[in-house]
GROMACS .gro file of C-alpha atoms in nm:
model
  242
    1UNK     CA    1  -8.476  14.202  -4.816
    2UNK     CA    2  -8.366  14.103  -4.468
    3UNK     CA    3  -8.189  13.792  -4.598
    4UNK     CA    4  -8.007  14.001  -4.856
    5UNK     CA    5  -7.878  14.237  -4.585
    6UNK     CA    6  -7.761  13.937  -4.383
    7UNK     CA    7  -7.585  13.794  -4.689
    8UNK     CA    8  -7.407  14.124  -4.757
    9UNK     CA    9  -7.310  14.147  -4.391
   10UNK     CA   10  -7.162  13.797  -4.398
   11UNK     CA   11  -6.964  13.881  -4.713
   12UNK     CA   12  -6.826  14.196  -4.549
   13UNK     CA   13  -6.718  13.998  -4.244
   14UNK     CA   14  -6.547  13.739  -4.465
   15UNK     CA   15  -6.365  14.014  -4.655
   16UNK     CA   16  -6.248  14.180  -4.331
   17UNK     CA   17  -6.118  13.846  -4.201
   18UNK     CA   18  -5.939  13.778  -4.532
   19UNK     CA   19  -5.772  14.121  -4.527
   20UNK     CA   20  -5.667  14.070  -4.165
   21UNK     CA   21  -5.513  13.733  -4.253
   22UNK     CA   22  -5.321  13.885  -4.546
   23UNK     CA   23  -5.188  14.166  -4.328
   24UNK     CA   24  -5.089  13.919  -4.059
   25UNK     CA   25  -4.907  13.706  -4.317
   26UNK     CA   26  -4.718  14.010  -4.449
   27UNK     CA   27  -4.626  14.108  -4.094
   28UNK     CA   28  -4.501  13.755  -4.036
   29UNK     CA   29  -4.292  13.773  -4.354
   30UNK     CA   30  -4.143  14.103  -4.241
   31UNK     CA   31  -4.051  13.963  -3.902
   32UNK     CA   32  -3.916  13.633  -4.029
   33UNK     CA   33  -3.579  13.644  -4.202
   34UNK     CA   34  -3.375  13.358  -4.344
   35UNK     CA   35  -3.041  13.335  -4.166
   36UNK     CA   36  -2.773  13.225  -4.412
   37UNK     CA   37  -2.519  12.990  -4.260
   38UNK     CA   38  -2.150  13.070  -4.260
   39UNK     CA   39  -1.955  13.006  -4.577
   40UNK     CA   40  -1.740  12.694  -4.571
   41UNK     CA   41  -1.365  12.737  -4.551
   42UNK     CA   42  -1.177  12.602  -4.852
   43UNK     CA   43  -0.955  12.321  -4.723
   44UNK     CA   44  -0.592  12.347  -4.829
   45UNK     CA   45  -0.265  12.187  -4.730
   46UNK     CA   46  -0.050  12.490  -4.658
   47UNK     CA   47   0.322  12.482  -4.592
   48UNK     CA   48   0.510  12.792  -4.477
   49UNK     CA   49   0.787  12.689  -4.714
   50UNK     CA   50   0.552  12.732  -5.010
   51UNK     CA   51   0.659  12.991  -5.267
   52UNK     CA   52   0.623  13.353  -5.157
   53UNK     CA   53   0.694  13.555  -5.466
   54UNK     CA   54   0.860  13.895  -5.489
   55UNK     CA   55   0.797  14.161  -5.756
   56UNK     CA   56   1.121  14.049  -5.921
   57UNK     CA   57   0.998  13.689  -5.931
   58UNK     CA   58   0.671  13.794  -6.092
   59UNK     CA   59   0.839  14.012  -6.354
   60UNK     CA   60   1.075  13.726  -6.438
   61UNK     CA   61   0.778  13.488  -6.481
   62UNK     CA   62   0.617  13.742  -6.716
   63UNK     CA   63   0.929  13.845  -6.913
   64UNK     CA   64   0.910  14.187  -6.753
   65UNK     CA   65   0.552  14.253  -6.867
   66UNK     CA   66   0.362  14.205  -6.540
   67UNK     CA   67   0.139  14.485  -6.414
   68UNK     CA   68   0.186  14.533  -6.039
   69UNK     CA   69  -0.038  14.794  -5.874
   70UNK     CA   70   0.007  14.900  -5.513
   71UNK     CA   71  -0.267  15.015  -5.279
   72UNK     CA   72  -0.296  15.390  -5.230
   73UNK     CA   73  -0.357  15.341  -4.858
   74UNK     CA   74  -0.092  15.082  -4.769
   75UNK     CA   75   0.243  14.936  -4.867
   76UNK     CA   76   0.084  14.625  -5.015
   77UNK     CA   77  -0.001  14.523  -5.370
   78UNK     CA   78  -0.371  14.527  -5.459
   79UNK     CA   79  -0.354  14.395  -5.815
   80UNK     CA   80  -0.126  14.188  -6.034
   81UNK     CA   81  -0.185  14.149  -6.405
   82UNK     CA   82   0.000  13.846  -6.537
   83UNK     CA   83   0.125  13.516  -6.396
   84UNK     CA   84   0.147  13.542  -6.017
   85UNK     CA   85   0.196  13.179  -5.913
   86UNK     CA   86   0.386  12.884  -6.052
   87UNK     CA   87   0.087  12.650  -6.025
   88UNK     CA   88  -0.223  12.623  -6.244
   89UNK     CA   89  -0.562  12.734  -6.113
   90UNK     CA   90  -0.854  12.505  -6.191
   91UNK     CA   91  -1.040  12.460  -5.862
   92UNK     CA   92  -1.114  12.672  -5.555
   93UNK     CA   93  -0.831  12.504  -5.363
   94UNK     CA   94  -0.590  12.613  -5.635
   95UNK     CA   95  -0.719  12.970  -5.610
   96UNK     CA   96  -0.653  12.986  -5.235
   97UNK     CA   97  -0.305  12.841  -5.280
   98UNK     CA   98  -0.245  13.103  -5.550
   99UNK     CA   99  -0.330  13.379  -5.301
  100UNK     CA  100  -0.075  13.230  -5.063
  101UNK     CA  101   0.189  13.254  -5.337
  102UNK     CA  102   0.178  13.634  -5.305
  103UNK     CA  103   0.109  13.652  -4.930
  104UNK     CA  104   0.390  13.894  -4.847
  105UNK     CA  105   0.318  14.120  -5.143
  106UNK     CA  106  -0.055  14.144  -5.058
  107UNK     CA  107  -0.020  14.147  -4.680
  108UNK     CA  108  -0.188  13.810  -4.622
  109UNK     CA  109  -0.177  13.700  -4.257
  110UNK     CA  110  -0.369  13.372  -4.272
  111UNK     CA  111  -0.483  13.094  -4.502
  112UNK     CA  112  -0.854  13.089  -4.412
  113UNK     CA  113  -1.069  13.170  -4.717
  114UNK     CA  114  -1.404  13.071  -4.861
  115UNK     CA  115  -1.516  13.063  -5.223
  116UNK     CA  116  -1.817  13.280  -5.306
  117UNK     CA  117  -1.841  13.181  -5.671
  118UNK     CA  118  -1.666  13.037  -5.975
  119UNK     CA  119  -1.778  13.177  -6.309
  120UNK     CA  120  -1.675  13.045  -6.648
  121UNK     CA  121  -1.683  13.305  -6.921
  122UNK     CA  122  -1.744  13.250  -7.293
  123UNK     CA  123  -1.370  13.271  -7.357
  124UNK     CA  124  -1.317  12.976  -7.124
  125UNK     CA  125  -1.158  13.190  -6.854
  126UNK     CA  126  -1.258  13.116  -6.496
  127UNK     CA  127  -1.323  13.391  -6.242
  128UNK     CA  128  -1.294  13.299  -5.874
  129UNK     CA  129  -1.435  13.522  -5.599
  130UNK     CA  130  -1.300  13.444  -5.254
  131UNK     CA  131  -1.355  13.601  -4.914
  132UNK     CA  132  -1.123  13.617  -4.618
  133UNK     CA  133  -1.255  13.438  -4.308
  134UNK     CA  134  -1.191  13.533  -3.946
  135UNK     CA  135  -1.284  13.270  -3.689
  136UNK     CA  136  -1.532  13.134  -3.941
  137UNK     CA  137  -1.698  13.471  -4.013
  138UNK     CA  138  -1.686  13.632  -4.358
  139UNK     CA  139  -1.474  13.948  -4.379
  140UNK     CA  140  -1.664  14.157  -4.633
  141UNK     CA  141  -1.372  14.379  -4.727
  142UNK     CA  142  -1.130  14.088  -4.759
  143UNK     CA  143  -1.242  14.001  -5.113
  144UNK     CA  144  -1.020  13.858  -5.386
  145UNK     CA  145  -1.094  13.818  -5.756
  146UNK     CA  146  -0.876  13.574  -5.947
  147UNK     CA  147  -0.884  13.515  -6.322
  148UNK     CA  148  -0.734  13.202  -6.483
  149UNK     CA  149  -0.717  13.096  -6.848
  150UNK     CA  150  -0.902  12.789  -6.973
  151UNK     CA  151  -0.583  12.583  -6.930
  152UNK     CA  152  -0.542  12.699  -6.570
  153UNK     CA  153  -0.276  12.963  -6.633
  154UNK     CA  154  -0.309  13.244  -6.375
  155UNK     CA  155  -0.387  13.577  -6.542
  156UNK     CA  156  -0.481  13.830  -6.277
  157UNK     CA  157  -0.542  13.875  -5.905
  158UNK     CA  158  -0.706  14.172  -5.738
  159UNK     CA  159  -0.804  14.217  -5.376
  160UNK     CA  160  -0.726  14.337  -5.029
  161UNK     CA  161  -0.672  14.162  -4.698
  162UNK     CA  162  -0.802  14.310  -4.372
  163UNK     CA  163  -0.502  14.287  -4.142
  164UNK     CA  164  -0.466  14.280  -3.764
  165UNK     CA  165  -0.827  14.185  -3.700
  166UNK     CA  166  -0.934  14.181  -3.338
  167UNK     CA  167  -1.310  14.164  -3.308
  168UNK     CA  168  -1.547  13.940  -3.118
  169UNK     CA  169  -1.739  13.697  -3.338
  170UNK     CA  170  -2.023  13.616  -3.099
  171UNK     CA  171  -2.335  13.823  -3.178
  172UNK     CA  172  -2.513  13.971  -2.878
  173UNK     CA  173  -2.840  14.001  -3.068
  174UNK     CA  174  -3.009  13.752  -3.298
  175UNK     CA  175  -3.086  13.819  -3.662
  176UNK     CA  176  -3.455  13.851  -3.567
  177UNK     CA  177  -3.377  14.108  -3.299
  178UNK     CA  178  -3.164  14.308  -3.541
  179UNK     CA  179  -3.444  14.299  -3.796
  180UNK     CA  180  -3.683  14.466  -3.553
  181UNK     CA  181  -3.463  14.778  -3.563
  182UNK     CA  182  -3.497  14.823  -3.939
  183UNK     CA  183  -3.735  15.079  -4.080
  184UNK     CA  184  -3.871  14.922  -4.396
  185UNK     CA  185  -4.102  15.112  -4.627
  186UNK     CA  186  -4.406  14.968  -4.803
  187UNK     CA  187  -4.309  14.690  -5.041
  188UNK     CA  188  -3.968  14.630  -4.882
  189UNK     CA  189  -3.878  14.290  -4.739
  190UNK     CA  190  -3.566  14.160  -4.563
  191UNK     CA  191  -3.496  13.841  -4.757
  192UNK     CA  192  -3.192  13.715  -4.568
  193UNK     CA  193  -2.936  13.787  -4.296
  194UNK     CA  194  -2.573  13.685  -4.265
  195UNK     CA  195  -2.320  13.747  -3.989
  196UNK     CA  196  -2.019  13.934  -4.133
  197UNK     CA  197  -1.732  14.159  -4.034
  198UNK     CA  198  -1.755  14.497  -4.206
  199UNK     CA  199  -1.498  14.776  -4.206
  200UNK     CA  200  -1.668  15.111  -4.152
  201UNK     CA  201  -1.460  15.427  -4.112
  202UNK     CA  202  -1.149  15.218  -4.036
  203UNK     CA  203  -1.332  15.025  -3.765
  204UNK     CA  204  -1.406  14.652  -3.797
  205UNK     CA  205  -1.758  14.574  -3.676
  206UNK     CA  206  -1.941  14.243  -3.639
  207UNK     CA  207  -2.269  14.297  -3.823
  208UNK     CA  208  -2.585  14.132  -3.934
  209UNK     CA  209  -2.603  14.201  -4.306
  210UNK     CA  210  -2.963  14.210  -4.432
  211UNK     CA  211  -3.044  14.184  -4.801
  212UNK     CA  212  -3.351  14.402  -4.846
  213UNK     CA  213  -3.557  14.386  -5.164
  214UNK     CA  214  -3.850  14.589  -5.296
  215UNK     CA  215  -4.142  14.428  -5.475
  216UNK     CA  216  -4.113  14.464  -5.855
  217UNK     CA  217  -3.812  14.699  -5.835
  218UNK     CA  218  -3.469  14.536  -5.815
  219UNK     CA  219  -3.311  14.880  -5.859
  220UNK     CA  220  -3.405  14.950  -5.497
  221UNK     CA  221  -3.234  14.642  -5.347
  222UNK     CA  222  -3.013  14.727  -5.049
  223UNK     CA  223  -2.772  14.574  -4.801
  224UNK     CA  224  -2.832  14.703  -4.449
  225UNK     CA  225  -2.568  14.640  -4.182
  226UNK     CA  226  -2.674  14.625  -3.819
  227UNK     CA  227  -2.418  14.614  -3.537
  228UNK     CA  228  -2.453  14.262  -3.395
  229UNK     CA  229  -2.362  14.387  -3.046
  230UNK     CA  230  -2.578  14.700  -3.014
  231UNK     CA  231  -2.852  14.661  -3.277
  232UNK     CA  232  -2.764  14.997  -3.433
  233UNK     CA  233  -2.793  15.038  -3.810
  234UNK     CA  234  -2.438  15.134  -3.913
  235UNK     CA  235  -2.446  15.126  -4.293
  236UNK     CA  236  -2.686  15.101  -4.588
  237UNK     CA  237  -2.551  15.017  -4.933
  238UNK     CA  238  -2.738  15.005  -5.264
  239UNK     CA  239  -2.707  14.670  -5.444
  240UNK     CA  240  -2.789  14.826  -5.781
  241UNK     CA  241  -2.535  14.737  -6.049
  242UNK     CA  242  -2.460  15.042  -6.260
   0.00000   0.00000   0.00000
């Protein structure tokens, strides 16, 4: 009887230790976030004498059938449906050069961009997603989507450039320090962090962007932005695709 009590006691101790180790591991996971390195700038050979098309040029290239849509909040174009550059688009370098072909129309102030993805659709069309870079940091609201036909013919460009940027790009807190300010509920985990510039209420802020997931529920995935200077949570955005 006594040996049985001792055996049960030992089992209870082992279970308590195992639970403590699991909790410690989960706490470690919560307080350890993968910092994603900066996106690489797409190298291009840019010449200021390169074509800089006007609306008239674009309509002429499209026999008058181009769709040119202006931004509601600025004087610049936000979307062009039709041919918008004289060159073909097959690689990411071509896509950046294509953006520069409409730099005045779309308010482009620099040639520093990175390629987020290149997707080939069933039709053979390629879709390029490119971000504006500022001193090597991704500008989240400087996103461009370019569509090209399977033979490289440009078909559409949509995007917006964040102009007149003036923001420090040196974070005053680390990604780990910013993580400590997040309030995560049970089952949530900060998978990664990236340093970005985010426009919030017309103000450009250097932020740590945390991708937060929930176990077994991708509908609850979020992006949480923390001011990289103060540690304050400034924005939370759902990553659910409707």
